[in-house]
Tab-separated table of C-alpha atoms in Angstrom:
chain	number	residue	atom	x	y	z
A	1	MET	CA	0.000	0.000	0.000
A	2	SER	CA	1.428	3.450	-0.927
A	3	LEU	CA	2.197	6.092	1.684
A	4	LYS	CA	-0.467	8.338	0.171
A	5	THR	CA	-3.056	5.598	0.409
A	6	ARG	CA	-2.109	4.885	4.016
A	7	MET	CA	-2.416	8.574	4.889
A	8	VAL	CA	-5.883	8.766	3.290
A	9	SER	CA	-6.995	5.598	5.111
A	10	GLY	CA	-5.703	6.951	8.394
A	11	ALA	CA	-7.564	10.218	7.890
A	12	CYS	CA	-10.792	8.341	7.159
A	13	ALA	CA	-10.355	6.233	10.283
A	14	LEU	CA	-9.806	9.311	12.426
A	15	ALA	CA	-12.891	10.950	10.932
A	16	ALA	CA	-15.015	7.856	11.654
A	17	LEU	CA	-13.725	7.706	15.230
A	18	ALA	CA	-14.608	11.344	15.689
A	19	MET	CA	-18.124	10.680	14.466
A	20	MET	CA	-18.510	7.878	17.042
A	21	VAL	CA	-17.076	9.900	19.916
A	22	LEU	CA	-18.963	13.145	19.263
A	23	PRO	CA	-22.274	11.877	20.686
A	24	LEU	CA	-20.479	11.051	23.929
A	25	ALA	CA	-19.054	14.554	24.380
A	26	PRO	CA	-21.739	15.763	26.813
A	27	VAL	CA	-20.999	12.818	29.114
A	28	ALA	CA	-17.252	13.677	29.140
A	29	HIS	CA	-18.064	17.271	30.046
A	30	ALA	CA	-20.262	16.168	32.896
A	31	GLN	CA	-17.344	14.398	34.538
A	32	GLU	CA	-15.024	17.475	34.390
A	33	ALA	CA	-14.662	19.959	37.222
A	34	THR	CA	-15.066	22.952	34.944
A	35	PRO	CA	-18.787	23.527	34.282
A	36	PRO	CA	-19.824	23.510	30.649
A	37	PRO	CA	-20.957	26.687	28.920
A	38	ALA	CA	-24.543	27.710	29.626
A	39	ALA	CA	-26.869	25.661	27.479
A	40	GLU	CA	-29.285	27.296	25.122
A	41	PRO	CA	-32.992	27.089	26.077
A	42	ALA	CA	-34.096	23.451	25.631
A	43	ALA	CA	-36.581	22.604	22.945
A	44	PRO	CA	-39.863	21.026	24.116
A	45	ALA	CA	-39.210	17.421	25.069
A	46	ALA	CA	-40.533	14.867	22.632
A	47	GLU	CA	-43.179	12.543	23.974
A	48	ALA	CA	-41.707	9.383	25.436
A	49	ALA	CA	-42.120	6.409	23.158
A	50	ALA	CA	-44.916	4.070	24.219
A	51	PRO	CA	-43.563	0.957	25.915
A	52	THR	CA	-43.624	-2.244	23.911
A	53	PRO	CA	-44.410	-5.673	25.354
A	54	THR	CA	-41.511	-7.882	26.283
A	55	VAL	CA	-40.965	-11.205	24.562
A	56	GLU	CA	-42.380	-12.974	27.619
A	57	GLU	CA	-45.501	-10.790	27.541
A	58	ARG	CA	-46.003	-11.481	23.856
A	59	LEU	CA	-45.749	-15.207	24.484
A	60	ALA	CA	-48.227	-14.889	27.362
A	61	ASP	CA	-50.712	-13.229	24.966
A	62	ILE	CA	-50.329	-16.121	22.538
A	63	GLU	CA	-50.942	-18.621	25.321
A	64	ALA	CA	-54.020	-16.683	26.417
A	65	TYR	CA	-55.331	-16.779	22.852
A	66	MET	CA	-54.703	-20.509	22.519
A	67	ASN	CA	-56.503	-21.156	25.812
A	68	ASN	CA	-59.319	-18.643	25.114
A	69	VAL	CA	-58.716	-16.759	28.361
A	70	ALA	CA	-58.058	-13.123	29.244
A	71	ARG	CA	-54.816	-11.453	28.223
A	72	PRO	CA	-52.547	-11.235	31.291
A	73	GLU	CA	-51.600	-7.877	32.799
A	74	LYS	CA	-48.268	-6.532	31.532
A	75	THR	CA	-45.740	-5.317	34.072
A	76	SER	CA	-44.103	-3.254	31.328
A	77	GLY	CA	-47.229	-1.157	31.055
A	78	ALA	CA	-47.395	-1.908	27.350
A	79	THR	CA	-50.537	-2.481	25.329
A	80	SER	CA	-51.034	-5.932	23.854
A	81	LEU	CA	-49.996	-6.194	20.220
A	82	VAL	CA	-53.025	-8.481	19.689
A	83	ALA	CA	-55.611	-6.311	21.403
A	84	GLY	CA	-58.336	-7.043	18.840
A	85	PRO	CA	-60.292	-10.198	17.945
A	86	GLY	CA	-58.372	-13.456	17.705
A	87	PRO	CA	-58.716	-14.829	14.149
A	88	GLY	CA	-59.580	-18.427	15.039
A	89	HIS	CA	-62.070	-17.753	17.816
A	90	ASN	CA	-63.683	-14.909	15.904
A	91	ALA	CA	-63.945	-17.032	12.766
A	92	TRP	CA	-65.802	-19.722	14.720
A	93	GLN	CA	-68.118	-17.034	16.085
A	94	MET	CA	-68.866	-15.838	12.553
A	95	VAL	CA	-69.636	-19.387	11.427
A	96	SER	CA	-71.793	-19.981	14.505
A	97	THR	CA	-73.758	-16.804	13.861
A	98	ALA	CA	-74.470	-17.892	10.300
A	99	LEU	CA	-75.504	-21.344	11.557
A	100	VAL	CA	-78.012	-19.921	14.056
A	101	LEU	CA	-79.545	-17.717	11.372
A	102	PHE	CA	-79.676	-20.849	9.181
A	103	MET	CA	-81.777	-22.460	11.910
A	104	THR	CA	-84.563	-19.942	11.266
A	105	LEU	CA	-84.053	-19.324	7.566
A	106	PRO	CA	-84.693	-21.807	6.144
A	107	GLY	CA	-84.539	-24.505	8.882
A	108	LEU	CA	-87.463	-23.598	11.138
A	109	ALA	CA	-89.438	-22.182	8.210
A	110	LEU	CA	-89.257	-25.509	6.361
A	111	PHE	CA	-89.847	-27.558	9.508
A	112	TYR	CA	-93.004	-25.613	10.347
A	113	GLY	CA	-93.961	-25.187	6.692
A	114	GLY	CA	-94.060	-28.926	6.156
A	115	LEU	CA	-96.228	-29.493	9.228
A	116	VAL	CA	-99.087	-27.183	8.224
A	117	ARG	CA	-101.662	-27.817	5.513
A	118	LYS	CA	-100.775	-26.878	1.967
A	119	LYS	CA	-103.029	-23.824	1.945
A	120	ASN	CA	-101.078	-22.242	4.816
A	121	VAL	CA	-97.465	-23.045	3.992
A	122	LEU	CA	-96.555	-19.530	2.828
A	123	SER	CA	-98.155	-17.926	5.862
A	124	VAL	CA	-95.704	-19.757	8.119
A	125	LEU	CA	-92.748	-18.874	5.896
A	126	ALA	CA	-93.855	-15.230	5.887
A	127	GLN	CA	-94.076	-15.211	9.675
A	128	CYS	CA	-90.506	-16.536	9.994
A	129	LEU	CA	-89.287	-13.970	7.460
A	130	GLY	CA	-91.219	-11.266	9.283
A	131	CYS	CA	-89.473	-12.103	12.549
A	132	ALA	CA	-86.041	-11.920	10.940
A	133	CYS	CA	-86.705	-8.688	9.086
A	134	MET	CA	-88.448	-6.834	11.914
A	135	ILE	CA	-86.142	-7.852	14.756
A	136	THR	CA	-82.895	-7.109	12.894
A	137	PRO	CA	-83.305	-3.285	12.811
A	138	LEU	CA	-84.999	-3.399	16.223
A	139	TRP	CA	-81.894	-5.085	17.633
A	140	TRP	CA	-79.709	-2.333	16.170
A	141	LEU	CA	-82.023	0.411	17.401
A	142	CYS	CA	-82.396	-0.652	21.027
A	143	GLY	CA	-82.723	-4.429	21.476
A	144	TYR	CA	-79.033	-5.133	21.914
A	145	SER	CA	-78.658	-2.282	24.367
A	146	LEU	CA	-81.706	-3.303	26.411
A	147	SER	CA	-80.244	-6.806	26.638
A	148	PHE	CA	-76.529	-6.088	27.083
A	149	GLY	CA	-76.130	-2.330	27.570
A	150	VAL	CA	-72.600	-1.709	28.815
A	151	ASP	CA	-73.651	0.792	31.472
A	152	ALA	CA	-76.702	-1.125	32.691
A	153	LYS	CA	-77.229	-1.170	36.445
A	154	SER	CA	-80.609	-2.917	36.694
A	155	ALA	CA	-80.698	-6.671	37.227
A	156	PHE	CA	-83.817	-6.941	35.051
A	157	ILE	CA	-83.254	-4.830	31.933
A	158	GLY	CA	-80.393	-3.076	30.168
A	159	ASP	CA	-80.158	0.581	29.222
A	160	MET	CA	-79.683	2.667	26.071
A	161	SER	CA	-75.906	3.020	26.330
A	162	ASN	CA	-75.394	0.913	23.189
A	163	ALA	CA	-78.455	2.116	21.269
A	164	MET	CA	-77.912	2.127	17.499
A	165	PHE	CA	-74.793	0.045	18.171
A	166	LYS	CA	-73.021	2.977	19.817
A	167	GLY	CA	-69.623	1.708	20.937
A	168	VAL	CA	-70.051	-1.663	19.234
A	169	GLU	CA	-66.867	-1.753	17.172
A	170	PRO	CA	-65.674	-4.609	14.937
A	171	GLY	CA	-62.108	-4.270	16.202
A	172	ALA	CA	-63.000	-4.161	19.894
A	173	VAL	CA	-63.360	-7.144	22.222
A	174	GLY	CA	-64.767	-7.795	25.670
A	175	ALA	CA	-68.495	-7.202	25.265
A	176	GLY	CA	-69.027	-10.911	24.702
A	177	TYR	CA	-65.702	-12.551	25.445
A	178	TYR	CA	-61.962	-12.023	25.370
A	179	TRP	CA	-61.147	-12.919	21.759
A	180	ILE	CA	-64.321	-12.280	19.773
A	181	SER	CA	-65.308	-9.014	18.160
A	182	ASP	CA	-67.937	-6.926	19.901
A	183	GLY	CA	-69.624	-6.675	16.505
A	184	MET	CA	-69.796	-10.455	16.164
A	185	TRP	CA	-71.117	-10.797	19.706
A	186	ALA	CA	-73.945	-8.422	18.832
A	187	MET	CA	-74.712	-10.335	15.623
A	188	PHE	CA	-74.565	-13.714	17.359
A	189	GLN	CA	-77.090	-12.573	19.938
A	190	LEU	CA	-79.271	-11.101	17.187
A	191	THR	CA	-79.783	-14.557	15.675
A	192	PHE	CA	-81.057	-15.821	19.040
A	193	ALA	CA	-83.451	-12.882	19.210
A	194	ILE	CA	-84.759	-13.789	15.741
A	195	ILE	CA	-85.485	-17.467	16.307
A	196	THR	CA	-87.091	-17.154	19.746
A	197	PRO	CA	-90.346	-15.424	18.743
A	198	ALA	CA	-90.384	-17.416	15.495
A	199	LEU	CA	-90.814	-20.552	17.614
A	200	ILE	CA	-94.105	-19.172	18.968
A	201	VAL	CA	-95.517	-19.188	15.444
A	202	GLY	CA	-95.901	-22.967	15.595
A	203	ALA	CA	-98.561	-22.864	18.303
A	204	ILE	CA	-100.864	-20.428	16.515
A	205	ALA	CA	-100.252	-21.582	12.935
A	206	GLU	CA	-103.091	-21.451	10.392
A	207	ARG	CA	-105.400	-19.138	12.326
A	208	MET	CA	-103.909	-15.753	13.289
A	209	LYS	CA	-103.689	-12.608	11.187
A	210	PHE	CA	-100.221	-11.627	10.027
A	211	ILE	CA	-100.465	-8.053	11.308
A	212	SER	CA	-101.568	-9.307	14.722
A	213	ILE	CA	-98.656	-11.739	14.901
A	214	MET	CA	-96.152	-9.006	14.056
A	215	ALA	CA	-97.665	-6.605	16.594
A	216	PHE	CA	-97.661	-9.297	19.278
A	217	ILE	CA	-94.018	-10.199	18.615
A	218	LEU	CA	-92.918	-6.563	18.661
A	219	LEU	CA	-94.425	-6.018	22.111
A	220	TRP	CA	-93.306	-9.433	23.338
A	221	MET	CA	-89.662	-8.653	22.601
A	222	PHE	CA	-89.769	-5.701	24.996
A	223	ALA	CA	-91.831	-7.434	27.663
A	224	VAL	CA	-90.172	-10.865	27.640
A	225	TYR	CA	-87.133	-11.446	25.440
A	226	PHE	CA	-84.981	-8.396	26.175
A	227	PRO	CA	-85.467	-8.711	29.956
A	228	PHE	CA	-84.631	-12.431	29.973
A	229	ALA	CA	-81.564	-12.068	27.768
A	230	HIS	CA	-80.374	-9.467	30.261
A	231	MET	CA	-81.316	-11.384	33.407
A	232	VAL	CA	-79.664	-14.625	32.284
A	233	TRP	CA	-76.601	-13.496	30.291
A	234	SER	CA	-75.681	-9.993	31.453
A	235	THR	CA	-72.893	-9.461	33.970
A	236	VAL	CA	-75.415	-7.734	36.248
A	237	GLY	CA	-78.300	-10.094	35.441
A	238	PHE	CA	-80.766	-11.273	38.090
A	239	MET	CA	-80.242	-14.951	37.191
A	240	CYS	CA	-76.681	-14.935	35.827
A	241	GLY	CA	-74.850	-17.232	38.235
A	242	PRO	CA	-71.595	-17.568	36.252
A	243	LEU	CA	-71.003	-13.830	35.650
A	244	ASN	CA	-72.771	-11.984	38.444
A	245	PRO	CA	-71.565	-12.835	41.969
A	246	ASN	CA	-74.465	-10.761	43.309
A	247	ALA	CA	-77.159	-12.539	41.279
A	248	THR	CA	-80.297	-13.187	43.309
A	249	ILE	CA	-80.817	-16.508	41.518
A	250	LYS	CA	-77.479	-18.173	40.768
A	251	ALA	CA	-78.719	-20.347	37.919
A	252	ILE	CA	-76.837	-21.437	34.796
A	253	ASP	CA	-78.064	-21.512	31.215
A	254	PHE	CA	-75.421	-22.274	28.618
A	255	ALA	CA	-77.283	-21.471	25.397
A	256	GLY	CA	-80.870	-20.484	26.099
A	257	GLY	CA	-83.038	-23.078	27.849
A	258	THR	CA	-84.856	-20.346	29.762
A	259	VAL	CA	-84.172	-17.362	27.493
A	260	VAL	CA	-85.211	-19.051	24.244
A	261	HIS	CA	-87.169	-22.262	24.748
A	262	MET	CA	-89.046	-21.705	27.973
A	263	THR	CA	-90.102	-18.143	27.182
A	264	SER	CA	-91.301	-19.062	23.697
A	265	GLY	CA	-92.859	-22.376	24.743
A	266	TRP	CA	-94.879	-21.093	27.666
A	267	SER	CA	-95.862	-17.956	25.783
A	268	ALA	CA	-97.024	-20.168	22.906
A	269	LEU	CA	-99.317	-22.124	25.230
A	270	VAL	CA	-100.951	-18.981	26.606
A	271	LEU	CA	-101.358	-17.447	23.166
A	272	CYS	CA	-102.955	-20.530	21.617
A	273	LEU	CA	-105.398	-20.770	24.544
A	274	ILE	CA	-106.464	-17.137	24.157
A	275	LEU	CA	-106.623	-17.467	20.370
A	276	GLY	CA	-108.761	-20.610	20.432
A	277	LYS	CA	-108.751	-23.713	18.289
A	278	ARG	CA	-108.634	-23.890	14.521
A	279	ILE	CA	-111.974	-24.236	12.768
A	280	ASN	CA	-113.007	-27.913	12.760
A	281	TYR	CA	-110.073	-28.877	14.945
A	282	GLY	CA	-110.644	-32.450	16.058
A	283	LYS	CA	-113.411	-32.902	13.488
A	284	GLU	CA	-111.349	-33.205	10.330
A	285	PRO	CA	-107.810	-34.363	9.552
A	286	MET	CA	-105.142	-31.671	9.837
A	287	ALA	CA	-102.132	-33.768	8.922
A	288	PRO	CA	-98.828	-32.249	7.746
A	289	HIS	CA	-98.873	-31.570	4.021
A	290	SER	CA	-95.188	-32.445	3.462
A	291	MET	CA	-93.107	-34.594	5.751
A	292	VAL	CA	-90.315	-34.171	3.210
A	293	LEU	CA	-90.081	-30.457	4.002
A	294	CYS	CA	-90.358	-31.223	7.702
A	295	MET	CA	-87.489	-33.702	7.574
A	296	VAL	CA	-85.281	-31.345	5.545
A	297	GLY	CA	-86.014	-28.593	8.045
A	298	THR	CA	-85.133	-30.920	10.925
A	299	GLY	CA	-81.750	-31.664	9.380
A	300	MET	CA	-81.076	-27.962	8.973
A	301	LEU	CA	-82.065	-27.313	12.572
A	302	TRP	CA	-79.723	-30.035	13.820
A	303	VAL	CA	-76.798	-28.666	11.820
A	304	GLY	CA	-77.579	-25.074	12.779
A	305	TRP	CA	-77.849	-26.034	16.436
A	306	TYR	CA	-74.078	-26.512	16.564
A	307	GLY	CA	-73.807	-22.763	16.136
A	308	PHE	CA	-76.442	-22.332	18.826
A	309	ASN	CA	-74.778	-24.559	21.430
A	310	ALA	CA	-71.100	-24.923	20.520
A	311	GLY	CA	-71.071	-21.271	19.429
A	312	SER	CA	-72.178	-20.283	22.934
A	313	ALA	CA	-68.713	-21.255	24.165
A	314	LEU	CA	-67.651	-17.984	22.493
A	315	GLY	CA	-64.505	-19.481	21.070
A	316	ALA	CA	-63.114	-22.592	19.408
A	317	ASP	CA	-61.961	-24.307	22.587
A	318	ALA	CA	-62.564	-27.415	24.697
A	319	VAL	CA	-65.882	-26.090	26.019
A	320	ALA	CA	-67.105	-25.666	22.441
A	321	THR	CA	-65.994	-29.215	21.662
A	322	ASN	CA	-67.852	-30.544	24.678
A	323	ALA	CA	-71.009	-28.658	23.656
A	324	PHE	CA	-70.683	-30.076	20.140
A	325	VAL	CA	-70.371	-33.633	21.514
A	326	THR	CA	-73.239	-33.376	24.004
A	327	THR	CA	-75.512	-31.737	21.426
A	328	THR	CA	-74.944	-34.592	18.981
A	329	LEU	CA	-75.426	-37.348	21.535
A	330	CYS	CA	-78.564	-35.894	23.108
A	331	ALA	CA	-80.252	-35.169	19.766
A	332	GLY	CA	-79.618	-38.611	18.315
A	333	THR	CA	-80.601	-40.419	21.505
A	334	ALA	CA	-83.797	-38.407	21.872
A	335	GLY	CA	-84.790	-39.105	18.253
A	336	LEU	CA	-84.359	-42.810	18.912
A	337	ALA	CA	-86.242	-42.691	22.223
A	338	TRP	CA	-89.214	-40.799	20.753
A	339	ALA	CA	-89.484	-43.154	17.769
A	340	ALA	CA	-89.184	-46.182	20.063
A	341	ALA	CA	-91.930	-44.881	22.362
A	342	GLU	CA	-94.129	-44.207	19.357
A	343	TRP	CA	-93.428	-47.665	17.928
A	344	LEU	CA	-94.233	-49.314	21.254
A	345	LEU	CA	-97.410	-47.359	22.005
A	346	LYS	CA	-98.759	-46.552	18.535
A	347	GLY	CA	-97.486	-49.390	16.404
A	348	LYS	CA	-95.187	-47.512	13.984
A	349	PRO	CA	-92.094	-45.286	14.250
A	350	SER	CA	-92.954	-42.278	12.096
A	351	VAL	CA	-90.674	-39.775	10.376
A	352	LEU	CA	-92.506	-37.101	12.339
A	353	GLY	CA	-91.602	-38.971	15.511
A	354	PHE	CA	-87.912	-39.020	14.614
A	355	CYS	CA	-88.011	-35.329	13.717
A	356	SER	CA	-89.849	-34.342	16.885
A	357	GLY	CA	-87.521	-36.400	19.053
A	358	ILE	CA	-84.401	-34.884	17.507
A	359	VAL	CA	-85.681	-31.346	18.080
A	360	ALA	CA	-86.738	-32.222	21.641
A	361	GLY	CA	-83.240	-33.529	22.332
A	362	LEU	CA	-81.702	-30.358	20.952
A	363	VAL	CA	-83.998	-28.264	23.137
A	364	VAL	CA	-83.280	-30.214	26.320
A	365	ILE	CA	-79.490	-30.123	25.907
A	366	THR	CA	-79.396	-26.387	25.115
A	367	PRO	CA	-79.048	-25.060	28.695
A	368	ALA	CA	-76.647	-27.872	29.612
A	369	ALA	CA	-74.488	-28.342	26.501
A	370	GLY	CA	-71.318	-26.775	27.891
A	371	PHE	CA	-71.855	-27.934	31.474
A	372	VAL	CA	-72.443	-31.708	31.287
A	373	THR	CA	-70.436	-34.734	30.238
A	374	ALA	CA	-71.053	-36.965	27.229
A	375	THR	CA	-72.592	-39.751	29.326
A	376	SER	CA	-74.970	-37.338	31.035
A	377	SER	CA	-76.083	-36.035	27.639
A	378	VAL	CA	-77.109	-39.555	26.591
A	379	ILE	CA	-79.214	-39.938	29.739
A	380	MET	CA	-80.757	-36.543	29.080
A	381	GLY	CA	-81.482	-37.676	25.510
A	382	VAL	CA	-83.532	-40.641	26.715
A	383	ILE	CA	-85.567	-38.381	29.004
A	384	ALA	CA	-85.910	-35.774	26.238
A	385	GLY	CA	-87.353	-38.359	23.874
A	386	VAL	CA	-89.890	-39.750	26.328
A	387	VAL	CA	-91.258	-36.813	28.373
A	388	PRO	CA	-92.040	-34.415	25.482
A	389	PHE	CA	-93.500	-37.381	23.551
A	390	PHE	CA	-96.085	-37.900	26.284
A	391	ALA	CA	-96.750	-34.155	26.420
A	392	VAL	CA	-97.442	-34.072	22.670
A	393	ALA	CA	-99.242	-37.399	22.290
A	394	TYR	CA	-101.318	-37.421	25.460
A	395	LEU	CA	-101.195	-34.210	27.524
A	396	LYS	CA	-102.397	-32.030	24.643
A	397	LYS	CA	-105.327	-34.327	23.982
A	398	MET	CA	-106.134	-34.574	27.685
A	399	LEU	CA	-106.237	-30.787	28.194
A	400	GLY	CA	-107.762	-30.045	24.791
A	401	TYR	CA	-105.616	-27.095	23.654
A	402	ASP	CA	-104.714	-26.573	19.992
A	403	ASP	CA	-100.931	-26.201	19.961
A	404	ALA	CA	-100.844	-26.637	16.183
A	405	LEU	CA	-97.189	-27.620	15.706
A	406	ASP	CA	-96.404	-28.620	19.300
A	407	THR	CA	-94.359	-25.606	20.288
A	408	PHE	CA	-95.321	-26.004	23.929
A	409	GLY	CA	-94.927	-29.772	23.984
A	410	VAL	CA	-91.398	-29.614	22.558
A	411	HIS	CA	-90.021	-26.204	23.548
A	412	GLY	CA	-92.045	-25.400	26.663
A	413	VAL	CA	-91.850	-28.857	28.210
A	414	GLY	CA	-88.409	-29.604	26.751
A	415	GLY	CA	-86.935	-26.265	27.795
A	416	THR	CA	-88.265	-26.656	31.346
A	417	LEU	CA	-86.971	-30.210	31.520
A	418	GLY	CA	-83.552	-29.142	30.230
A	419	ALA	CA	-83.213	-26.326	32.762
A	420	ILE	CA	-83.969	-28.708	35.628
A	421	LEU	CA	-81.733	-31.501	34.331
A	422	THR	CA	-78.899	-28.997	33.994
A	423	GLY	CA	-79.046	-28.619	37.760
A	424	VAL	CA	-78.870	-32.396	38.123
A	425	PHE	CA	-76.057	-33.193	35.682
A	426	ALA	CA	-73.866	-30.060	35.577
A	427	ASP	CA	-70.298	-31.128	36.297
A	428	GLU	CA	-67.129	-29.135	36.958
A	429	LYS	CA	-65.242	-31.767	34.963
A	430	ALA	CA	-67.019	-30.470	31.886
A	431	ASN	CA	-66.715	-26.790	32.797
A	432	SER	CA	-64.897	-25.236	35.750
A	433	VAL	CA	-67.595	-22.554	35.972
A	434	VAL	CA	-69.877	-25.148	37.584
A	435	GLY	CA	-67.625	-25.732	40.616
A	436	PRO	CA	-68.427	-22.634	42.723
A	437	LEU	CA	-72.143	-22.890	41.854
A	438	LYS	CA	-72.677	-26.619	42.332
A	439	ASP	CA	-73.970	-26.534	45.911
A	440	GLY	CA	-77.669	-25.769	45.796
A	441	LEU	CA	-77.661	-25.493	42.002
A	442	LEU	CA	-80.758	-27.639	41.480
A	443	MET	CA	-82.843	-25.379	43.705
A	444	GLU	CA	-81.524	-22.324	41.854
A	445	GLN	CA	-82.591	-23.928	38.579
A	446	PHE	CA	-86.093	-24.484	39.975
A	447	LYS	CA	-86.253	-20.820	40.981
A	448	ALA	CA	-85.215	-19.765	37.473
A	449	VAL	CA	-87.820	-22.082	35.960
A	450	GLY	CA	-90.557	-20.701	38.204
A	451	LEU	CA	-89.727	-17.069	37.430
A	452	THR	CA	-89.546	-17.771	33.692
A	453	ILE	CA	-92.957	-19.467	33.633
A	454	VAL	CA	-94.747	-16.804	35.670
A	455	TRP	CA	-93.181	-13.873	33.802
A	456	SER	CA	-93.785	-15.378	30.349
A	457	VAL	CA	-97.385	-16.376	31.087
A	458	VAL	CA	-98.418	-13.047	32.608
A	459	ALA	CA	-96.656	-10.868	30.029
A	460	THR	CA	-98.032	-12.901	27.131
A	461	ALA	CA	-101.586	-12.752	28.446
A	462	VAL	CA	-101.441	-8.961	28.847
A	463	ILE	CA	-99.960	-8.413	25.376
A	464	ALA	CA	-102.386	-10.865	23.772
A	465	PHE	CA	-105.453	-9.140	25.145
A	466	ILE	CA	-104.123	-5.723	24.082
A	467	VAL	CA	-103.468	-6.896	20.519
A	468	LYS	CA	-106.800	-8.678	20.388
A	469	ALA	CA	-108.646	-5.552	21.481
A	470	VAL	CA	-106.849	-3.250	19.034
A	471	LEU	CA	-106.311	-5.383	15.919
A	472	GLY	CA	-108.270	-8.557	16.448
A	473	PHE	CA	-106.649	-11.963	16.315
A	474	ARG	CA	-108.331	-14.140	13.764
A	475	PRO	CA	-109.110	-13.735	10.096
A	476	ASP	CA	-112.655	-14.158	8.832
A	477	PRO	CA	-113.883	-17.768	9.028
A	478	GLU	CA	-114.014	-17.922	5.216
A	479	VAL	CA	-110.362	-16.855	4.983
A	480	GLU	CA	-109.266	-19.328	7.632
A	481	THR	CA	-111.129	-22.137	5.904
A	482	SER	CA	-109.750	-21.369	2.445
A	483	GLY	CA	-106.216	-20.780	3.747
A	484	LEU	CA	-104.124	-17.791	4.758
A	485	ASP	CA	-101.689	-17.833	1.850
A	486	LEU	CA	-103.840	-16.180	-0.794
A	487	ALA	CA	-105.843	-13.956	1.546
A	488	GLU	CA	-102.926	-12.639	3.602
A	489	HIS	CA	-100.060	-12.740	1.109
A	490	GLY	CA	-101.646	-12.836	-2.337
A	491	GLU	CA	-99.852	-15.980	-3.445
A	492	GLY	CA	-99.922	-19.734	-2.988
A	493	GLY	CA	-97.111	-22.047	-2.104
A	494	TYR	CA	-97.602	-24.364	-5.059
A	495	GLU	CA	-98.991	-22.143	-7.802
A	496	HIS	CA	-96.147	-22.693	-10.241
């Protein structure tokens, strides 16, 4: 290397060293005895950078996500880098929401549509569509807030803090659970609010005016559904044992035994009694016009029910798996038990018997799905197939009421049975939530059942008499005899 080159290289090295040392100059001055020259006025200090989570804290967030539990507190003071919905859990919630909507449209619509006479098939479909289309904007306007209002203080009803979905953000979590979007929680609960009043339609099928049904359901949502959704599933709810340590009734209801099936079933009984029987009921055959539609609808209900029950775990975790397993076992066992009872007592196992038994099993397991073991769900399935069968085949005839499509026999009786059996079979091995509530749980379930029956019966009777006085209940006898499809909706189910 030439002398000139070495000199240039040395100069470059000295310059680089100077650049490295210069930032340390203030520190050197601080150690000297001679004070440095007076500093110029300091510029406004820049905001301190927000702390970031440590590697350990990031790993803890991942573990929390995998276990579907709350994000742990961070000693660093940092905000979680995964503060929004967890992709897997939120995806399952989206699928579950679609499945529950699928239960109503087209599942319940086809199930009920097949059970009525041909001249009334569209009236039932229109009533199911009417529920979905009326309750959806109502839920946005105030229904969600009256059920789950974030600032609610009452144990019986929510408030208007989330009216028009105020504060319900797709990227926020916590309203429903740790890893699902607040928006998806609101939509998931909407699908429950849609199917519940649609179940009532089965009891009064073929003989109630469409406008009267819609008016009744609108008032019923405020008087019955919104209060019960709040009482059973809100953190300040009167009957929410798992979430409210101050609940007066410490009952448990995993997916809606009281909120959905008991309220609709007992309300259906009261409404059909006030409405009266169909013309010529008991004097002429009123057999289902299409068991094919009924069976297809049953299959859709069974599939959709996985969203109903397993989706109520609010995440794709072990509790959801358990609910999926118990739902399957109870439904299949109940279908077998109902058909066997029918075969033994009536001579033939009918398709209607299988369908009714499957739905009864799904109803009975609903409040228990995430709280009981697989073996318990099989036992519950046997009971679910036998008890509602006797209610439908014998109790209805004995008492003489016209529950057209057996809403009370399946949902009222089945929902009540399920709520009680949940108190019998709930097991902390299936869900740790049960442990602190196990002592005295059966009595708490009876209290919840009693309150649900009394509230639903009284509220339904009051609403029914108001609607009857203002709008009337029944169409003209000629319209009822010829069928509601053409008179109420201007079209027939099988015109084309």
